[in-house]
PDB file of C-alpha atoms in Angstrom:
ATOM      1  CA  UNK A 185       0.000   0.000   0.000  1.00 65.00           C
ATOM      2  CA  UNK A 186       1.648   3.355  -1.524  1.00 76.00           C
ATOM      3  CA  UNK A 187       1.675   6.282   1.120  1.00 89.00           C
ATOM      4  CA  UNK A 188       1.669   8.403  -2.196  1.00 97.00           C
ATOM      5  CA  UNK A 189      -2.268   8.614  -3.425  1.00 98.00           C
ATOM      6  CA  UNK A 190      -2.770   9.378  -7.127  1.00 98.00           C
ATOM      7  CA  UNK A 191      -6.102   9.386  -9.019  1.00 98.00           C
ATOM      8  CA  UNK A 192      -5.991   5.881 -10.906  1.00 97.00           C
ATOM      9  CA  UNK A 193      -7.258   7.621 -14.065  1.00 97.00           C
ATOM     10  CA  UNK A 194      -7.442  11.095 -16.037  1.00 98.00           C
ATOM     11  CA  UNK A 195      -8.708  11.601 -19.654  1.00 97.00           C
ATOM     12  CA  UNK A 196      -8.800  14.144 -21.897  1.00 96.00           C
ATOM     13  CA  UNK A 197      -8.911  15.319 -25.977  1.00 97.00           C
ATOM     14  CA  UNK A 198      -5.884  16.362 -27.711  1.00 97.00           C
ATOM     15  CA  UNK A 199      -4.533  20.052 -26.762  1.00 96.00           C
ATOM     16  CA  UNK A 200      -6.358  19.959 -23.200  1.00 97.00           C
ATOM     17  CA  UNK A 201      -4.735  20.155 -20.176  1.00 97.00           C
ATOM     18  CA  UNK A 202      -4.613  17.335 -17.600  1.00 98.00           C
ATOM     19  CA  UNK A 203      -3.557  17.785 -13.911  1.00 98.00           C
ATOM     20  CA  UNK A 204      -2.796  14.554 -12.078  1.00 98.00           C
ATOM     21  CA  UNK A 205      -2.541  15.152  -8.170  1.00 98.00           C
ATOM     22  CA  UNK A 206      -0.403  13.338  -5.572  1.00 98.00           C
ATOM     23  CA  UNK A 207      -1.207  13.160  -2.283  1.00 98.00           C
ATOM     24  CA  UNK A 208       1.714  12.526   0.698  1.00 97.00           C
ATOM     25  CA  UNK A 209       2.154  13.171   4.381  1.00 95.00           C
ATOM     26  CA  UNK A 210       4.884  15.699   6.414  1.00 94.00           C
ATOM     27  CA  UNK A 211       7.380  12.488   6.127  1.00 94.00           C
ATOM     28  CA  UNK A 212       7.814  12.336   2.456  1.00 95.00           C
ATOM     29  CA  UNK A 213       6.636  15.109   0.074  1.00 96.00           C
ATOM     30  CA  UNK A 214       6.743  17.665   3.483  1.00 96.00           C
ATOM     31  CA  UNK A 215       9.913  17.015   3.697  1.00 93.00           C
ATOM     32  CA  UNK A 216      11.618  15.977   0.261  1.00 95.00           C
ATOM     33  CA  UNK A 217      11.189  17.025  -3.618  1.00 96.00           C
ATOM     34  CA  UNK A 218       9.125  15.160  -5.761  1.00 97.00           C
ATOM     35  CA  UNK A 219      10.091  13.439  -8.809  1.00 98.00           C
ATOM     36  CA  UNK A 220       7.182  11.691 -12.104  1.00 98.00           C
ATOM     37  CA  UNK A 221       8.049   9.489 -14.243  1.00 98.00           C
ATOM     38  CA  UNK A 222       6.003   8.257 -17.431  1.00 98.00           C
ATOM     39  CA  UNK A 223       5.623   4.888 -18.437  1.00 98.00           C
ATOM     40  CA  UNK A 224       4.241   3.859 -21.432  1.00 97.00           C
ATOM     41  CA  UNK A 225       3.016   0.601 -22.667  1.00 94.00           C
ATOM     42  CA  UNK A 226       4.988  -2.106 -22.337  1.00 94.00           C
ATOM     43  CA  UNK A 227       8.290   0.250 -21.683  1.00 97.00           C
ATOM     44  CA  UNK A 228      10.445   0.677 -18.640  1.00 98.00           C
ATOM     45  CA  UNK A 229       9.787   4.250 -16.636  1.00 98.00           C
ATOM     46  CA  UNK A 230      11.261   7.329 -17.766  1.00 98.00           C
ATOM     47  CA  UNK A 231      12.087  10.169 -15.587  1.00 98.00           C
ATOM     48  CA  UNK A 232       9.641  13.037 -16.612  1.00 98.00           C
ATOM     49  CA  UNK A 233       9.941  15.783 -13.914  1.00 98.00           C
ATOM     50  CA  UNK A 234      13.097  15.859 -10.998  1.00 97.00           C
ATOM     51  CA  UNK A 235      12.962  18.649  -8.658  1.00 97.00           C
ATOM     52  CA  UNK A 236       9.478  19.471  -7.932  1.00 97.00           C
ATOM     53  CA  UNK A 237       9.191  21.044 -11.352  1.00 98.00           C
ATOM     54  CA  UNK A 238      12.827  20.581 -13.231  1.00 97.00           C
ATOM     55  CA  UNK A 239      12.541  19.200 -16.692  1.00 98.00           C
ATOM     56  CA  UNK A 240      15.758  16.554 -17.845  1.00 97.00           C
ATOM     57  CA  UNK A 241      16.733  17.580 -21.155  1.00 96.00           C
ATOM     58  CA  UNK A 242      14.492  16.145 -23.899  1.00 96.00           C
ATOM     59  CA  UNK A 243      11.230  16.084 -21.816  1.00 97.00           C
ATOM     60  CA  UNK A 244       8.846  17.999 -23.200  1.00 96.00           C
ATOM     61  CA  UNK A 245       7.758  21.838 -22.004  1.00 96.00           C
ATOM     62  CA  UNK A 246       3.798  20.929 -21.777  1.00 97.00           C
ATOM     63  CA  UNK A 247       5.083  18.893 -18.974  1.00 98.00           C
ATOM     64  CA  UNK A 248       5.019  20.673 -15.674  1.00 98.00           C
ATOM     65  CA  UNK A 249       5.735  20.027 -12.060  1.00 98.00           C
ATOM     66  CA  UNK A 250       4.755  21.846  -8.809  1.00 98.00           C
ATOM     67  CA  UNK A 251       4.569  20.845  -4.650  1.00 98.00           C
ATOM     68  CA  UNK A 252       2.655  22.591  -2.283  1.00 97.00           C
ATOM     69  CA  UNK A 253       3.020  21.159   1.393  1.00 97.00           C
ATOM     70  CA  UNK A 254       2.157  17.855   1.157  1.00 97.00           C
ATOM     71  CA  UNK A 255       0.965  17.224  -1.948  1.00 98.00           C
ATOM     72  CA  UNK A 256       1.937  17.746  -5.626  1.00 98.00           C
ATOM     73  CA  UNK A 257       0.725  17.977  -8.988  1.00 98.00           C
ATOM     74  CA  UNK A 258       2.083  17.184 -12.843  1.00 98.00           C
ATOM     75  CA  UNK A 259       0.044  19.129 -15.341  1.00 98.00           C
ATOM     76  CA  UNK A 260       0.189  17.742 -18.842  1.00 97.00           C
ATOM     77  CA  UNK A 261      -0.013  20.937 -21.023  1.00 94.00           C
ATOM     78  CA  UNK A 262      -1.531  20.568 -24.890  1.00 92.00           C
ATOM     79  CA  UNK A 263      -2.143  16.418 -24.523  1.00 96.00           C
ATOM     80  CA  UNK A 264      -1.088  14.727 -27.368  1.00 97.00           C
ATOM     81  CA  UNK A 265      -1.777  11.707 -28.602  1.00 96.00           C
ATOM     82  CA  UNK A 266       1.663  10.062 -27.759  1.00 96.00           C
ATOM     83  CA  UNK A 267       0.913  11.397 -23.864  1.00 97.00           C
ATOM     84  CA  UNK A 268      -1.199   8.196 -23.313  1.00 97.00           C
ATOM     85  CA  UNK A 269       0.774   6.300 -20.352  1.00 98.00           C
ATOM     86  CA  UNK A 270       1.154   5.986 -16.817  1.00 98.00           C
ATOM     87  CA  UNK A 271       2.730   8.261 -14.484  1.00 98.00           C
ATOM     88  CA  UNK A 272       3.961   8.230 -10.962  1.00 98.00           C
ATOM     89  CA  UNK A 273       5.007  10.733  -8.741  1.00 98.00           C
ATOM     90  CA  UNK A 274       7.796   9.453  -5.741  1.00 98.00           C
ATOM     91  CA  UNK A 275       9.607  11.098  -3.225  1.00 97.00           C
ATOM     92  CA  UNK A 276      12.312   9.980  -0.312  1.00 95.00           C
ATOM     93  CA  UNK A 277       9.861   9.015   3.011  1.00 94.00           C
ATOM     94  CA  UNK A 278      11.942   9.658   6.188  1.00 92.00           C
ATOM     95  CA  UNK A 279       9.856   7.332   8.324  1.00 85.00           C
ATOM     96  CA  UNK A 280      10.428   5.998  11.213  1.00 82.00           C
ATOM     97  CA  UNK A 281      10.279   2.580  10.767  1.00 79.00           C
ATOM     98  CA  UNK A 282      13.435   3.496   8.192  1.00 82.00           C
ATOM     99  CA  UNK A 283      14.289   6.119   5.068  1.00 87.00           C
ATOM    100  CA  UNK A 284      12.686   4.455   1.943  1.00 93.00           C
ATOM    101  CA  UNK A 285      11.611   5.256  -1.427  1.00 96.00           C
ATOM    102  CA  UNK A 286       8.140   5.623  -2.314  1.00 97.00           C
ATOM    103  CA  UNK A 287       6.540   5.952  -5.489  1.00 98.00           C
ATOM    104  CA  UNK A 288       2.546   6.650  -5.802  1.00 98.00           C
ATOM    105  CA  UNK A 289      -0.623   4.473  -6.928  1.00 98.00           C
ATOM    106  CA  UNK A 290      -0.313   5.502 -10.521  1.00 98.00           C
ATOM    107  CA  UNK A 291      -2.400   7.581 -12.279  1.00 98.00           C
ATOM    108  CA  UNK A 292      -3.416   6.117 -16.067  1.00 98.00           C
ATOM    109  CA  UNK A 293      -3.931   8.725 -18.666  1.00 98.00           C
ATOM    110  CA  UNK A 294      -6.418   8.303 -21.720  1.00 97.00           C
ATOM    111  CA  UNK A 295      -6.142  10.895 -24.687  1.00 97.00           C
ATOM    112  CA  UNK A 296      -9.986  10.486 -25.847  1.00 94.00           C
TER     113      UNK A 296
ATOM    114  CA  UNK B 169      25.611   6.660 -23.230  1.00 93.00           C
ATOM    115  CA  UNK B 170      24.548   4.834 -19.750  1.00 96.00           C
ATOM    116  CA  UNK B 171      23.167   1.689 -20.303  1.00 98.00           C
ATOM    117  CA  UNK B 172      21.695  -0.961 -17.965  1.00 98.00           C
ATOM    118  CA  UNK B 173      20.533  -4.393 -18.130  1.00 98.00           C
ATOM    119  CA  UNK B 174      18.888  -7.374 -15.901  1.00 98.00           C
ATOM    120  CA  UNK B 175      20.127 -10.773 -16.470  1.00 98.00           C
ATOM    121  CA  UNK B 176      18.405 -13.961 -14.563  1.00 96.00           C
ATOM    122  CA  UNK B 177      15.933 -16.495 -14.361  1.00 97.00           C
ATOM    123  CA  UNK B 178      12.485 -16.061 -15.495  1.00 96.00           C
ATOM    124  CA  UNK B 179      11.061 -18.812 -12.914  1.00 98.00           C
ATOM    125  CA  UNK B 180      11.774 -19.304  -9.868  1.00 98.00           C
ATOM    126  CA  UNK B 181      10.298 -21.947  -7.167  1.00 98.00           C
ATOM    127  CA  UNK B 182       8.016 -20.965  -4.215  1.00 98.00           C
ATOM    128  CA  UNK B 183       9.994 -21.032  -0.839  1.00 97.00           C
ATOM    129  CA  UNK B 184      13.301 -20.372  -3.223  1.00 98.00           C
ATOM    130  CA  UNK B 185      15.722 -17.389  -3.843  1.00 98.00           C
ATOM    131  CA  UNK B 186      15.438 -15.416  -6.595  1.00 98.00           C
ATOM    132  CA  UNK B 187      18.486 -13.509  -7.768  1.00 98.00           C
ATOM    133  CA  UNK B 188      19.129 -11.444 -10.736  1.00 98.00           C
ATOM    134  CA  UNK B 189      22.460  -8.963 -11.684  1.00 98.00           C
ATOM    135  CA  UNK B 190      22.432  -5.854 -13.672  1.00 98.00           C
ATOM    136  CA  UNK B 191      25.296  -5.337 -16.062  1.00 98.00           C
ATOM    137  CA  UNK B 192      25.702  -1.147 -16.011  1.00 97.00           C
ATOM    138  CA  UNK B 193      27.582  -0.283 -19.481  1.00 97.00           C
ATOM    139  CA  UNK B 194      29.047   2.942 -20.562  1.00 96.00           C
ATOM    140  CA  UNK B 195      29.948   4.374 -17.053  1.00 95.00           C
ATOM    141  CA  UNK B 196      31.368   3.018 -13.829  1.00 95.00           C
ATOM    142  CA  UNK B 197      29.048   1.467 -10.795  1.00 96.00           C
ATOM    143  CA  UNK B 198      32.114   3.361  -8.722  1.00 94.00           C
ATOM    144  CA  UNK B 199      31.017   6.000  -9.399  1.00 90.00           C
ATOM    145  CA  UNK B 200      30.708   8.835  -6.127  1.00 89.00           C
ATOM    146  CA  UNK B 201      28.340  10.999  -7.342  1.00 90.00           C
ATOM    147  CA  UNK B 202      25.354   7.973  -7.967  1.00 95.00           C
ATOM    148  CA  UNK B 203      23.378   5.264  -6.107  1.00 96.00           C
ATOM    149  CA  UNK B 204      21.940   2.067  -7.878  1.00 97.00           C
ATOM    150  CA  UNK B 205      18.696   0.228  -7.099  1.00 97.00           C
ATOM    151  CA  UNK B 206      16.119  -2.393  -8.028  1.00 98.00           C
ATOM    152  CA  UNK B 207      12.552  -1.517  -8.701  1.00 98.00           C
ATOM    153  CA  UNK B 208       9.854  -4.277  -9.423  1.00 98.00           C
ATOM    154  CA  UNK B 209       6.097  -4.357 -11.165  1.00 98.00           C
ATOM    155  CA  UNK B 210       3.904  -7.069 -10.288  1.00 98.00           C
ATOM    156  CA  UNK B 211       1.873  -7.402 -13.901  1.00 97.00           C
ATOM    157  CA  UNK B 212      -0.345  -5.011 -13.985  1.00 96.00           C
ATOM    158  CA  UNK B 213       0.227  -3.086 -10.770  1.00 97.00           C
ATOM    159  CA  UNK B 214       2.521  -0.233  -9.695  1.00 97.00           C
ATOM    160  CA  UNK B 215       5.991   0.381  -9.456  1.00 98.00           C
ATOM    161  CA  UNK B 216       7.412  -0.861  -6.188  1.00 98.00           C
ATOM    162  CA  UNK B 217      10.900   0.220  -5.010  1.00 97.00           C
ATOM    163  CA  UNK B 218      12.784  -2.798  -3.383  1.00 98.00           C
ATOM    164  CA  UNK B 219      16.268  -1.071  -2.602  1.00 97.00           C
ATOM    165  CA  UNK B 220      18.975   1.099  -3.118  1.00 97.00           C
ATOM    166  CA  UNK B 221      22.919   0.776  -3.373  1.00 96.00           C
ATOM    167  CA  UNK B 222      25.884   2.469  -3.108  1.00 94.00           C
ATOM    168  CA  UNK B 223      29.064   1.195  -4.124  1.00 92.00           C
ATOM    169  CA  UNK B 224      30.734   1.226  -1.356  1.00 91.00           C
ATOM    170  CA  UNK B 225      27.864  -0.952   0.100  1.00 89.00           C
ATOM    171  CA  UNK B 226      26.018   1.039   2.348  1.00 93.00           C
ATOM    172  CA  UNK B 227      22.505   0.294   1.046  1.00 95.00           C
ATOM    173  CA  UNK B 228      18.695   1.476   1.627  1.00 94.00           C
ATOM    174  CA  UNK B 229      15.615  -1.050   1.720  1.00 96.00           C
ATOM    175  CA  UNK B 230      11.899  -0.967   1.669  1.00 95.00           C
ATOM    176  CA  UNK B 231      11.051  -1.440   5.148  1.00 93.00           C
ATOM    177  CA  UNK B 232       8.416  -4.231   3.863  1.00 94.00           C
ATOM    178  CA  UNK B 233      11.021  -6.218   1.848  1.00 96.00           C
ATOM    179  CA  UNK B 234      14.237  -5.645   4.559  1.00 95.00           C
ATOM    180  CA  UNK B 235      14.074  -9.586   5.722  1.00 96.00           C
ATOM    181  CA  UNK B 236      13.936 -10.754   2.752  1.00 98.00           C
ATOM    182  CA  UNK B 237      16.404  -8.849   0.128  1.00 98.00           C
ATOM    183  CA  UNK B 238      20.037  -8.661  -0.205  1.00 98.00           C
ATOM    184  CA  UNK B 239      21.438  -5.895  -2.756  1.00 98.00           C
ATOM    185  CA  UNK B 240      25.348  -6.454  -3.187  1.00 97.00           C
ATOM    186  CA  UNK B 241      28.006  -4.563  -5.921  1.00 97.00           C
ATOM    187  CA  UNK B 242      30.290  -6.122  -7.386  1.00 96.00           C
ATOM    188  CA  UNK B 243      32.731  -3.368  -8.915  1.00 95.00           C
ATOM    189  CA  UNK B 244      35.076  -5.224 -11.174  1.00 96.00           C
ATOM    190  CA  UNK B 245      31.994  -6.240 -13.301  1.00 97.00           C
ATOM    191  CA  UNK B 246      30.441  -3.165 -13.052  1.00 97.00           C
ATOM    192  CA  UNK B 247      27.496  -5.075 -11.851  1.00 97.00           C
ATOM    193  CA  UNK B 248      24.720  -5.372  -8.669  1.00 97.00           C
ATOM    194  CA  UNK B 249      22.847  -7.889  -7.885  1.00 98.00           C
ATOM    195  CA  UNK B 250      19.568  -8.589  -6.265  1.00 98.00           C
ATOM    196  CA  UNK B 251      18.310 -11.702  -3.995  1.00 98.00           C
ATOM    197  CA  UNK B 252      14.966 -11.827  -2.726  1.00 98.00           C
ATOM    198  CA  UNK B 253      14.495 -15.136  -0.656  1.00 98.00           C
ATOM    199  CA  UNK B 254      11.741 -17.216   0.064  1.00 98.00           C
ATOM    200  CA  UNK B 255       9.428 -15.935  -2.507  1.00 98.00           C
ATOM    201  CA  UNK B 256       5.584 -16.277  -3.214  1.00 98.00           C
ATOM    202  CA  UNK B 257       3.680 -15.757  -5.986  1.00 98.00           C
ATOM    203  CA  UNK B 258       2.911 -12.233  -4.883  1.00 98.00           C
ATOM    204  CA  UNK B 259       6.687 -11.918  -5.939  1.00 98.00           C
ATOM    205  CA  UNK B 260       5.982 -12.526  -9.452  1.00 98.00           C
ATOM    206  CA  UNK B 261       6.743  -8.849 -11.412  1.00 98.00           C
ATOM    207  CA  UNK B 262       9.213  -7.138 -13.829  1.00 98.00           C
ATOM    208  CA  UNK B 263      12.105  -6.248 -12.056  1.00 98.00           C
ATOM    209  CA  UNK B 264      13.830  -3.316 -13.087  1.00 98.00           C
ATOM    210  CA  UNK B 265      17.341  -1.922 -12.270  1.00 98.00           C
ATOM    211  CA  UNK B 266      18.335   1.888 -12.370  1.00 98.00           C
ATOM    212  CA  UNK B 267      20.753   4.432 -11.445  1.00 97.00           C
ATOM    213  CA  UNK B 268      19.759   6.266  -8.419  1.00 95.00           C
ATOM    214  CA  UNK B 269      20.644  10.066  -7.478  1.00 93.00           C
ATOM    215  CA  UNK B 270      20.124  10.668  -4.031  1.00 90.00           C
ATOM    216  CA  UNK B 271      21.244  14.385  -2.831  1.00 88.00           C
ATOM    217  CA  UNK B 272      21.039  14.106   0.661  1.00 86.00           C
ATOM    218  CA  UNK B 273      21.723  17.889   0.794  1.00 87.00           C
ATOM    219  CA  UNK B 274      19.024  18.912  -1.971  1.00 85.00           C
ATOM    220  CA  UNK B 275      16.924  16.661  -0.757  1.00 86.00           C
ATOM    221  CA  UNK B 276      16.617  15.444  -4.683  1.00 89.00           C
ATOM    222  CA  UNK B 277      15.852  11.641  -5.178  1.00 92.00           C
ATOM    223  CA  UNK B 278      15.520  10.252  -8.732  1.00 96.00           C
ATOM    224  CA  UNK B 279      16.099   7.215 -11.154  1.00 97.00           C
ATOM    225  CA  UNK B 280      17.335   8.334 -14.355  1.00 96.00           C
ATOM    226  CA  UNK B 281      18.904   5.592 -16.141  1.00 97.00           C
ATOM    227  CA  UNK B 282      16.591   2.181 -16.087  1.00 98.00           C
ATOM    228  CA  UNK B 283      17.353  -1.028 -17.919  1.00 98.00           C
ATOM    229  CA  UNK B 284      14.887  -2.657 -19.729  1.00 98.00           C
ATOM    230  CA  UNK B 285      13.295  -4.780 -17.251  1.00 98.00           C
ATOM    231  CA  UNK B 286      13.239  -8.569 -16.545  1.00 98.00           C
ATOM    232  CA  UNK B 287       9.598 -11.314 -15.693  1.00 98.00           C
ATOM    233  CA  UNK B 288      10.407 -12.998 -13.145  1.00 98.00           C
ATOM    234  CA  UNK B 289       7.926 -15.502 -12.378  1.00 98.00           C
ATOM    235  CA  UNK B 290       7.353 -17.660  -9.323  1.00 98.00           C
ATOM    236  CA  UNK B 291       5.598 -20.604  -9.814  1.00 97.00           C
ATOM    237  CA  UNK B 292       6.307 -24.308  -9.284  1.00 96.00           C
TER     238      UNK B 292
END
């Protein structure tokens, strides 16, 4: 059970913009940055947003990043067709019961 | 260019070990300035991180997996290597291995570099 809570789905039509939320606690996104990756079908995950909002080279600009306390968000500006994958936010969790890695439930996103 | 890639069995026994190595190509597992770690996918489910590695061998493990998992280095292959013993179906995922920045100071925590992932299955 992820302490990170994502929607499990968002959908929109090509050239919207889609928000996808993350949800965390004062151990892990209170306290740390927040990275997304994407995953699409059948691929391994690729690192989409480092920082809280920093963009690795080659990542598109529509893709955007931002934390606010506890929680934090990945807007998906202008979908395109090619957007259609899965993405997780994840964070450092300084918990008690030991430092660990967390990623969140997933969210799946449909380009209709 | 950084490449990785996980090498093992694709079935494994209940009650047995399973182990797999990643082969890291075009840089050096030595290196100071990175972490490595192994990150799994039961089919169809979410990414679940298993552990993290440096190479001098201090390492980092998800509190639910920490009695089960050994992560090693082995630096004159340029490889690491996972065991996960006595596994259960609920074991049964792609296991992926990745490079792993961790700046303590920044507080910045990402995997940038993943191989291409690995089904391990455990059945008998």
């Amino acid at each position: 059970q992820s302490v990170l809570t994502q929607p499990p789905s968002a959908s929109g039509t090509p050239g919207q913009r889609v928000t996808i939320s993350c949800s965390g606690s004062s151990s892990n996104i209170g306290s740390n940055t927040v990275t997304w990756y994407q995953q699409l079908p059948g691929t391994a995950p690729k690192l989409l947003i480092y920082n809280n909002n920093q963009r690795p080279s080659g990542v598109p600009d529509r893709f955007s990043g931002s934390k606010s306390g506890t929680s934090a968000s990945l807007a998906i500006g202008g979908l395109q067709s090619e957007d259609e994958a899965d993405y997780y936010c994840a964070t450092w969790d300084d918990s008690l019961n030991g430092p660990h890695y967390v990623f969140g439930t997933g969210t799946k996103v449909t380009v209709l | 260019q950084l490449q990785l890639q996980e090498s093992g069995p694709g079935l494994v026994k209940p009650s047995e070990t399973l182990s797999l190595t990643c082969t890291v190509s075009g840089g050096s597992i030595s290196s100071s300035n990175y972490y490595w770690g192994w990150v799994r996918q039961p089919p169809g489910k979410g990414l679940e991180w298993i552990g993290t590695i440096f190479y001098s061998g201090s390492t980092f493990y998800n509190p639910s997996l920490k009695s089960r998992v050994t992560i090693s280095v082995d630096t004159s292959k340029n490889q690491l290597s996972l065991k996960l013993s006595s596994v259960t179906a609920a074991d049964t995922a792609v296991y992926y291995c990745a490079r792993h920045t961790l700046q303590w100071l920044a507080s910045i925590y990402f995997f940038d570099y993943w191989g291409l992932g690995t089904l391990v299955t455990v059945s008998s």
